[in-house]
Short mmCIF file of C-alpha atoms and ligand atoms in Angstrom, two decimals:
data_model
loop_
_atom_site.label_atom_id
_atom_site.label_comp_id
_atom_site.label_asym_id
_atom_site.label_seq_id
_atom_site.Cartn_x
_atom_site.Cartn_y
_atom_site.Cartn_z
CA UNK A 30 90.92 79.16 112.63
CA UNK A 31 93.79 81.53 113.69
CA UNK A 32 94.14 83.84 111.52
CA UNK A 33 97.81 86.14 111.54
CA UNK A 34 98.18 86.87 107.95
CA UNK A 35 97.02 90.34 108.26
CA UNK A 36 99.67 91.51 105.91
CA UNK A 37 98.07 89.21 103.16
CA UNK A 38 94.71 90.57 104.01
CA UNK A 39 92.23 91.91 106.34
CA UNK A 40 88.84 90.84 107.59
CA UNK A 41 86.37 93.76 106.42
CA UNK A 42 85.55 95.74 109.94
CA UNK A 43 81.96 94.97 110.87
CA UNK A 44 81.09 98.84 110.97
CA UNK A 45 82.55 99.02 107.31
CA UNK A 46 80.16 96.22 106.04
CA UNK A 47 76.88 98.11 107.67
CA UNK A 48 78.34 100.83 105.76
CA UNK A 49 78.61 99.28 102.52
CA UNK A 50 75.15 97.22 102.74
CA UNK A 51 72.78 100.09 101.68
CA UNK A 52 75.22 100.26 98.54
CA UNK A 53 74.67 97.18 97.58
CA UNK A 54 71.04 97.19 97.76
CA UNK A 55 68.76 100.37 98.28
CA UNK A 56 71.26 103.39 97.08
CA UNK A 57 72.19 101.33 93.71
CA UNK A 58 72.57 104.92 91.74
CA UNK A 59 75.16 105.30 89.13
CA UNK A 60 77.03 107.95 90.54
CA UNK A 61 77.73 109.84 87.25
CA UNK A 62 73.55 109.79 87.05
CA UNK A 63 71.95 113.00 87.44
CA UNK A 64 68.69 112.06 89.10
CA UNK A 65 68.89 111.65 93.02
CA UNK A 66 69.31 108.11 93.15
CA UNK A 67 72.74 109.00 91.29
CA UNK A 68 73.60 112.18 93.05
CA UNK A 69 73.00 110.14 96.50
CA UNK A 70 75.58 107.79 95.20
CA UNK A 71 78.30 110.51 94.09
CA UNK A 72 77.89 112.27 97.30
CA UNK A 73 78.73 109.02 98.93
CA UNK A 74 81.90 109.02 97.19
CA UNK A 75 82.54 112.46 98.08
CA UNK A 76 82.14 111.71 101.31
CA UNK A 77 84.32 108.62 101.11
CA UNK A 78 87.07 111.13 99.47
CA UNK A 79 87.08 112.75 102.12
CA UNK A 80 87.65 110.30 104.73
CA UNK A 81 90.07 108.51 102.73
CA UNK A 82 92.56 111.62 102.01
CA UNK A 83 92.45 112.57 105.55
CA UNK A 84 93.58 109.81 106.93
CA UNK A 85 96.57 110.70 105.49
CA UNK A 86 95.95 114.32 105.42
CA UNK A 87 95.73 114.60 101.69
CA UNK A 88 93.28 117.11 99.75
CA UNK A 89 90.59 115.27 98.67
CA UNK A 90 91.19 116.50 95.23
CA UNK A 91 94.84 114.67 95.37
CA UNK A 92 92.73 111.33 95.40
CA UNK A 93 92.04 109.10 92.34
CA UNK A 94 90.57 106.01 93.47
CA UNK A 95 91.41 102.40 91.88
CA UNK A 96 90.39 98.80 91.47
CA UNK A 97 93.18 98.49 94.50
CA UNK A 98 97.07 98.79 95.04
CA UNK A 99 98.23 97.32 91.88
CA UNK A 100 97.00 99.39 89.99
CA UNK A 101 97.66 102.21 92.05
CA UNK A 102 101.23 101.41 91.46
CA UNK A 103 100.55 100.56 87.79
CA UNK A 104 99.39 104.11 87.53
CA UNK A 105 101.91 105.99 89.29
CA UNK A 106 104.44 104.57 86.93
CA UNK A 107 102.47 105.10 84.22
CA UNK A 108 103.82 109.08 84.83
CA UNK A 109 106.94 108.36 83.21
CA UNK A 110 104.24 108.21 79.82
CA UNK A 111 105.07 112.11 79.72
CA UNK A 112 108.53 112.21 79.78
CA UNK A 113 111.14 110.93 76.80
CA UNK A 114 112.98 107.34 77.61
CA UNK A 115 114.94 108.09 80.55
CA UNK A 116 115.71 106.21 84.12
CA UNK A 117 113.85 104.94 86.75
CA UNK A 118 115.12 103.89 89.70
CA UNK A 119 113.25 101.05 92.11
CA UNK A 120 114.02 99.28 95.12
CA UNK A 121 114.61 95.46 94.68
CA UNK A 122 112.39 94.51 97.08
CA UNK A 123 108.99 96.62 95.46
CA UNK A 124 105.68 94.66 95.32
CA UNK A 125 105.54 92.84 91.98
CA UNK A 126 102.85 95.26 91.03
CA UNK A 127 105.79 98.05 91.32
CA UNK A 128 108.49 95.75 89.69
CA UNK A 129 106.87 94.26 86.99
CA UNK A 130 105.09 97.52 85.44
CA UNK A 131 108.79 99.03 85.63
CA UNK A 132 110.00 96.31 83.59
CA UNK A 133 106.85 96.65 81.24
CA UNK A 134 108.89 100.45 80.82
CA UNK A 135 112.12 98.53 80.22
CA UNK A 136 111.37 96.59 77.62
CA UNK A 137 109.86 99.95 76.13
CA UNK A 138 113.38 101.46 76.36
CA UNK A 139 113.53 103.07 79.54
CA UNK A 140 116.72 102.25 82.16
CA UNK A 141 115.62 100.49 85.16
CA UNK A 142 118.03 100.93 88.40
CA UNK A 143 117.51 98.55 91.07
CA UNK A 144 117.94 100.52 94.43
CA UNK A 145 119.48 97.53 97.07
CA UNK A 146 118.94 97.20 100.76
CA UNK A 147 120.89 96.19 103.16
CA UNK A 148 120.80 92.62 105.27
CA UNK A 149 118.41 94.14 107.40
CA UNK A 150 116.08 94.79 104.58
CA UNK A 151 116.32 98.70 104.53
CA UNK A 152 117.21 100.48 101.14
CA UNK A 153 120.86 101.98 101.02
CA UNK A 154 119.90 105.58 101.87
CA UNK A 155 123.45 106.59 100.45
CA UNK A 156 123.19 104.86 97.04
CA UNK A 157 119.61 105.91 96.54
CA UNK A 158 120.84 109.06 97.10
CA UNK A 159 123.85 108.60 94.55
CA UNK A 160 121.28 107.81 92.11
CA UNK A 161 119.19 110.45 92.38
CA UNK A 162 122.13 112.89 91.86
CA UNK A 163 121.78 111.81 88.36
CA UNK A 164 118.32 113.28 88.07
CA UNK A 165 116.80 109.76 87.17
CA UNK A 166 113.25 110.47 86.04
CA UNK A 167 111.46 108.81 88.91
CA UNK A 168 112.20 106.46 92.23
CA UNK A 169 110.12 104.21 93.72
CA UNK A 170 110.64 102.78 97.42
CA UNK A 171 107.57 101.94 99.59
CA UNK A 172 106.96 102.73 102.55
CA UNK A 173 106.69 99.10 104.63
CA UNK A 174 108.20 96.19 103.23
CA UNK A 175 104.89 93.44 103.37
CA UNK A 176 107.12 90.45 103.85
CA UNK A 177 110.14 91.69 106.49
CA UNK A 178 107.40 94.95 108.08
CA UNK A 179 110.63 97.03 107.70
CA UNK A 180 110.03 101.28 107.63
CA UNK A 181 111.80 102.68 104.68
CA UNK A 182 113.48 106.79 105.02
CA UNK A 183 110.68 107.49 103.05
CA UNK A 184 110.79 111.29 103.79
CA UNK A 185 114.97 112.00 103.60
CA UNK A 186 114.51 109.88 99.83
CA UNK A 187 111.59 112.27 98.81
CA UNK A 188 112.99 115.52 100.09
CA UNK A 189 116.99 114.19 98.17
CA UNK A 190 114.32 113.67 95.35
CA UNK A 191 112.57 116.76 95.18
CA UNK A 192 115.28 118.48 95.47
CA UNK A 193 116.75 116.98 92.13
CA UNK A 194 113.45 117.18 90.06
CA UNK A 195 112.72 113.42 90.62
CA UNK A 196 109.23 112.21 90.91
CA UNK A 197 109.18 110.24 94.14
CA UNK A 198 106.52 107.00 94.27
CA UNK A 199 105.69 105.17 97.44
CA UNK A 200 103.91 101.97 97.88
CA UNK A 201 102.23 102.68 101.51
CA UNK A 202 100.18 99.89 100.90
CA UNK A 203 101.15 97.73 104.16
CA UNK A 204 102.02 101.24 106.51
CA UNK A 205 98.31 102.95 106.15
CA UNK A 206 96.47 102.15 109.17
CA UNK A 207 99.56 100.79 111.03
CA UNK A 208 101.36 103.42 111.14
CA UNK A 209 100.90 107.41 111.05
CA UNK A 210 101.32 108.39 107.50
CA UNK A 211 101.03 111.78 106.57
CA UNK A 212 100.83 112.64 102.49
CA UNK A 213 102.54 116.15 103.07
CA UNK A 214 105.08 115.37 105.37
CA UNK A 215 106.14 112.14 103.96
CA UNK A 216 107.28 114.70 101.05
CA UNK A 217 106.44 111.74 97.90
CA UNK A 218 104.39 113.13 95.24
CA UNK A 219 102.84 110.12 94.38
CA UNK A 220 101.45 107.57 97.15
CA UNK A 221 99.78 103.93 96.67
CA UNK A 222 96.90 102.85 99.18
CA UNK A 223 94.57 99.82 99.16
CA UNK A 224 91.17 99.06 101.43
CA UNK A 225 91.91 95.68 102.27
CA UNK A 226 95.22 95.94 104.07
CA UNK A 227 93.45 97.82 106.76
CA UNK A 228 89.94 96.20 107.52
CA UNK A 229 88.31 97.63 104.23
CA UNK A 230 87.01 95.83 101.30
CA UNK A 231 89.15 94.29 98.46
CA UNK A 232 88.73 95.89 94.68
CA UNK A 233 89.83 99.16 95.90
CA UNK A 234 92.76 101.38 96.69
CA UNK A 235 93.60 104.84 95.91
CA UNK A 236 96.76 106.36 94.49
CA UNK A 237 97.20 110.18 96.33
CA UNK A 238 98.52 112.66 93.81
CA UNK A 239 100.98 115.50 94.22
CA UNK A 240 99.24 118.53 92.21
CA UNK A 241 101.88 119.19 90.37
CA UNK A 242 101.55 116.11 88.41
CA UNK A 243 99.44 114.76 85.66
CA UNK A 244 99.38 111.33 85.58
CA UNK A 245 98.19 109.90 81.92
CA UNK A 246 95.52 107.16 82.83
CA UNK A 247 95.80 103.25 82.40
CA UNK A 248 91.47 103.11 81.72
CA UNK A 249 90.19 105.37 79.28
CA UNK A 250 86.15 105.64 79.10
CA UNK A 251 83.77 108.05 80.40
CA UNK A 252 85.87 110.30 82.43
CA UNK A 253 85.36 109.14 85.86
CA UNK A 254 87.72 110.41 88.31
CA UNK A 255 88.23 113.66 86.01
CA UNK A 256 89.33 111.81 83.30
CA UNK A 257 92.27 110.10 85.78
CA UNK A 258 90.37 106.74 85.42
CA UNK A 259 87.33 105.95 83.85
CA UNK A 260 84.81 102.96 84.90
CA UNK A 261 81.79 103.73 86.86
CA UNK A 262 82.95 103.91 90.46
CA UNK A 263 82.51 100.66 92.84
CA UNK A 264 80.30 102.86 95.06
CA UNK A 265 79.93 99.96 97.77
CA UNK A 266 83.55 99.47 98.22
CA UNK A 267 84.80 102.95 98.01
CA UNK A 268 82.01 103.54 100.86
CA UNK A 269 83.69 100.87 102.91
CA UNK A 270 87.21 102.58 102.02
CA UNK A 271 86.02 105.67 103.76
CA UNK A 272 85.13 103.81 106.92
CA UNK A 273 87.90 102.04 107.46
CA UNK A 274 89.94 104.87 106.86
CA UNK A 275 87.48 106.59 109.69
CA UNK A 276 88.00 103.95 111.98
CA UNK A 277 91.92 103.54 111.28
CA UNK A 278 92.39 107.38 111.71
CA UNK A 279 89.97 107.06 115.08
CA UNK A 280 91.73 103.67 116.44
CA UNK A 281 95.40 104.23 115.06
CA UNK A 282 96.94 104.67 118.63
CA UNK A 283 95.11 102.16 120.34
CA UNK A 284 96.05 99.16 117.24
CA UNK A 285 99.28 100.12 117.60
CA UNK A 286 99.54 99.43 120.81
CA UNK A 287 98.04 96.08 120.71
CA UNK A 288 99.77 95.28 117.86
CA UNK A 289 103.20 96.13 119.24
CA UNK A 290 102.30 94.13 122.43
CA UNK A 291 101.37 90.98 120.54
CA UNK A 292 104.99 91.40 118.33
CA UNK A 293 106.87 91.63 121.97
CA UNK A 294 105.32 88.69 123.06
CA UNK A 295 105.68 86.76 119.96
CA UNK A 296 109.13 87.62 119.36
CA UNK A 297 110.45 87.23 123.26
CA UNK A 298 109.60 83.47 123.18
CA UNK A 299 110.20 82.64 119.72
CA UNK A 300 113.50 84.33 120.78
CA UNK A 301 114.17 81.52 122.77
CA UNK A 302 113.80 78.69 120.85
CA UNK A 303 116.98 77.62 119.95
CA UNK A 304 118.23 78.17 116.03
CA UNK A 305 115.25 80.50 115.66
CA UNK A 306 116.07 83.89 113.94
CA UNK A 307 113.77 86.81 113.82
CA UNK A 308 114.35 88.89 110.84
CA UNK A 309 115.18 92.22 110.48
CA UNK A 310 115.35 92.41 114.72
CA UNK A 311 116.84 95.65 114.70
CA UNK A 312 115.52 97.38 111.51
CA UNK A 313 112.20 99.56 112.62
CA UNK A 314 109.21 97.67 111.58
CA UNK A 315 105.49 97.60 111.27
CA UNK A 316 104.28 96.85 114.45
CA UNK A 317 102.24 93.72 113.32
CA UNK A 318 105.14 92.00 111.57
CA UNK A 319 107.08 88.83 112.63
CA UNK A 320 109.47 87.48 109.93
CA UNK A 321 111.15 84.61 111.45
CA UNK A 322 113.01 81.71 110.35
CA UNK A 323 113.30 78.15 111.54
CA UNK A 324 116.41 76.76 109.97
CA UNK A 325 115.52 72.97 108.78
CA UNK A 326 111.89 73.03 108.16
CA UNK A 327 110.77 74.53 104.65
CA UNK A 328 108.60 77.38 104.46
CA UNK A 329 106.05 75.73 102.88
CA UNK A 330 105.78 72.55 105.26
CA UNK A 331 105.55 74.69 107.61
CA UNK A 332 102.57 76.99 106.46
CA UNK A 333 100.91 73.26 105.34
CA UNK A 334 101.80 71.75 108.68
CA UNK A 335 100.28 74.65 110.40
CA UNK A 336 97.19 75.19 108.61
CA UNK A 337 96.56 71.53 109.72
CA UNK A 338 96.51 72.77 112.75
CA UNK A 339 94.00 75.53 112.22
CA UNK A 340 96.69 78.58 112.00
CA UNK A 341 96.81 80.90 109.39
CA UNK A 342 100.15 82.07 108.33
CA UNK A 343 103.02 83.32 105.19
CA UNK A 344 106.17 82.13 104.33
CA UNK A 345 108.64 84.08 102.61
CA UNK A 346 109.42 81.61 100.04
CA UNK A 347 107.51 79.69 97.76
CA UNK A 348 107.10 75.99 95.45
CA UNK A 349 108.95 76.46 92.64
CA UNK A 350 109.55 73.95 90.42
CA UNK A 351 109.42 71.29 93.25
CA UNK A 352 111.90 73.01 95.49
CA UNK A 353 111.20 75.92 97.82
CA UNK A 354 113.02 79.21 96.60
CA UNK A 355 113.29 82.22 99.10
CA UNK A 356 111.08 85.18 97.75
CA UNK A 357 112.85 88.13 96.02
CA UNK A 358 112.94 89.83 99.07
CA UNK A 359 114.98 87.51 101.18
CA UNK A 360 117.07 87.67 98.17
CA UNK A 361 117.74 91.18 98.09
CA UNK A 362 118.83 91.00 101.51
CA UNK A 363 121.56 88.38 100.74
CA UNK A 364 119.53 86.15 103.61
CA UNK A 365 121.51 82.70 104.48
CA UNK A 366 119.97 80.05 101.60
CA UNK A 367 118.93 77.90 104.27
CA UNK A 368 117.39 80.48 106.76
CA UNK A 369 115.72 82.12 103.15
CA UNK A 370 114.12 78.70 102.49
CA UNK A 371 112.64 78.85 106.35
CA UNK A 372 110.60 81.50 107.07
CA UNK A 373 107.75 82.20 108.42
CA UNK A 374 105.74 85.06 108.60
CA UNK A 375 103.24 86.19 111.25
CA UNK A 376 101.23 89.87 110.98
CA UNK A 377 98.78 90.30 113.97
CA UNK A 378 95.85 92.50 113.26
CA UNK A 379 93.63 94.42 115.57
CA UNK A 380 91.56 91.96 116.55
CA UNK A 381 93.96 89.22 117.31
CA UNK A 382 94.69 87.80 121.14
CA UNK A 383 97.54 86.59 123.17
CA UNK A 384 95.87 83.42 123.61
CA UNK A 385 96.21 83.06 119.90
CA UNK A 386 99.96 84.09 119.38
CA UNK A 387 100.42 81.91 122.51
CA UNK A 388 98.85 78.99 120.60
CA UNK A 389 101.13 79.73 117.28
CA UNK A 390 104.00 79.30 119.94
CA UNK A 391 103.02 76.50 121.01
CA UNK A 392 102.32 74.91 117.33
CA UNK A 393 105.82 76.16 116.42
CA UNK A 394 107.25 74.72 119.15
CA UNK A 395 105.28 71.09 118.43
CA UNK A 396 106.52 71.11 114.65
CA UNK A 397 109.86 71.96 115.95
CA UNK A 398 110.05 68.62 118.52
CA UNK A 399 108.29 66.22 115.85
CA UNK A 400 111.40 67.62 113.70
CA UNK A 401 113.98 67.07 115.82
CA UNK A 402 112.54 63.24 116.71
CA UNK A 403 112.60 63.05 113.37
CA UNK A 404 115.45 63.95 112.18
CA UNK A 405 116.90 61.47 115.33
CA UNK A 406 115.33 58.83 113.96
CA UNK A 407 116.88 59.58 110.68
CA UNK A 408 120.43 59.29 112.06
C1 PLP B 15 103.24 96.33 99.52
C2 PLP B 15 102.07 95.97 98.66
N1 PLP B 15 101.81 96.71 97.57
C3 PLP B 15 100.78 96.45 96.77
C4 PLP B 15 99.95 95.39 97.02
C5 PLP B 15 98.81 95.13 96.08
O1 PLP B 15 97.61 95.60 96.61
P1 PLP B 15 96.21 95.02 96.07
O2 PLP B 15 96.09 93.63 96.64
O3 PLP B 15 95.19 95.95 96.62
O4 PLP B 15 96.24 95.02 94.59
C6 PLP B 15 100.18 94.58 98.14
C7 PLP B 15 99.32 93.41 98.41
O5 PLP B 15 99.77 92.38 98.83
C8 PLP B 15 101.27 94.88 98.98
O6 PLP B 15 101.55 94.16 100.06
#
């Protein structure tokens, strides 16, 4: 199988598994335990803390770790539980796990202002920035868009927010481990991460918090976390976070580089082909992320026609109701119907090859002949 739907998920890293195993089997302590078996477990965590926050050069005291990146977003909009009814502001093309909790807080009274983008898929700088002149309560943009790969002015939204007392959220679920992200410089003072994006297990993410913030929890219990959120800790999986935050932090220049070479390659050739669009050419991107569209074959024929062939890849649209409907993403964008209702999306990882973009060329190319016999048949 060719897999290049590394923006869906990740295979775990091999050194992260060896560094889980002994957590699953002989250091099976409950880290909240007192005895050693327990304290070897919390110092694991620690350690994995550690790791963790400085990959993105966070104080590991910032960190609260969660079941993943939902509900790291969940809980990073669960600050507005401190403040009276008021207005949020959130780009329209958020995660669903941003979206949907903010209009959980609508329906509970609060104003929720969609922040738009522009065709190439990056937010309006100017009208975020028009919003936050009236001192919403909080904004949240993320950092990479996980269908188009586009970079969002993270840092000139958080310091425009700062500066008018707004709390400022980012979702860098899909931009940890492909691209430098630094907690303090990026200016947000909340910040969403998850393991499985970048080679770690699934089940666990982390939300980094700004100090000056108190963020009620979403899991009340025991206290874990210091009373942030409460379950006993997945001590296996946080373990694995750490590494692969190790290894990211270790590797980051060298992925990038591979990954930008494989997106050249990919892109010249599919360049080519005529009627083929790439997405968001000339926005700045992850460099893993291919968004193309192939105007007369549906999204999802193609991903079927492809995994058929043994290739692993997303579409930005999706069934609905018997008809394909471009995601809420290609929507926000004001994307072409017809291009919308084409796309297809390819994220290399680190461990991916030429010969294997060079085969999703070539498979690309094939469905794009039997379509065109096809459709000459047809007339
Ligand atoms: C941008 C973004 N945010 C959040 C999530 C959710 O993360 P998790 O799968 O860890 O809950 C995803 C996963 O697809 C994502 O791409």
């Amino acid at each position: 199988m060719i897999y290049l739907d590394h923006n869906a998920t990740t295979a775990i890293d091999p050194a992260v598994l060896e560094a889980m195993l002994p957590y699953l089997t002989e250091y099976y302590g409950n880290p909240s335990s007192i005895h050693s078996p327990g304290r070897v477990a919390r110092t694991a965590i620690d350690n994995a803390r550690e790791q963790v926050a400085q990959l993105v050069g966070a104080h590991p005291s910032q960190l609260i770790f969660t079941s993943g990146g939902t509900e790291a977003n969940n809980l990073a909009l669960n600050s507005l539980a401190t403040h009276a009814v008021g207005t949020m502001c959130v780009s329209t093309i958020e995660h669903p796990s941003v979206l949907e909790p903010a209009r959980q807080w609508q329906k509970k009274g609060w104003q929720l202002e969609l922040v738009p983008v522009d065709a190439g898929g990056t937010v309006q700088e100017a009208v975020a920035m028009k919003m936050l002149q009236k001192r919403p309560t909080l904004i949240s943009v993320m950092m990479a868009n996980n269908e188009t790969g586009v970079i969002q002015p993270i840092a000139s939204l958080a310091q425009f927010a700062r500066e008018h007392g707004v709390i400022m959220h980012t979702d860098a679920v899909q931009a940890v481990g492909k691209i430098a992200v630094d907690f303090n410089t990026t200016g947000a003072h909340l910040m969403s991460l998850s393991a499985h994006k970048m080679y770690g297990p699934k089940g666990v993410g982390a939300l980094i918090v700004d100090k000056v913030l108190d963020i009620p929890p979403l899991l009340f219990g025991g206290g874990h976390e210091k009373g942030r959120r409460s379950g006993t800790e997945n001590v296996a999986a946080i373990v694995g976070f750490g590494m692969a935050a190790v290894l990211a932090r270790q590797q980051l220049d060298q992925r990038q580089q591979h990954l930008l070479a494989l997106r050249t390659r990919l892109e010249a050739t599919l360049k080519t082909l005529e009627g083929v669009h790439i997405i968001s050419e000339s926005a700045q991107r992850l460099p893993n992320t291919v968004l193309i569209a192939i105007p007369g074959i549906e999204g999802e024929t193609l991903i079927m026609s492809l995994d058929a062939k043994g290739i692993a890849l997303s579409s930005g649209s999706a069934c609905a109701s018997g008809d394909t409907e471009p995601s809420h993403v290609l929507r926000a964008m004001e994307l072409d119907e017809a291009l919308a209702r084409s796309t297809l999306r390819i994220s290399v990882g680190k461990d991916s090859t030429q010969a294997e973009c060079d085969a999703v060329i070539a498979a690309i190319k094939e469905l794009r002949q039997m379509r065109q016999q096809l459709a000459s048949v047809a007339w």
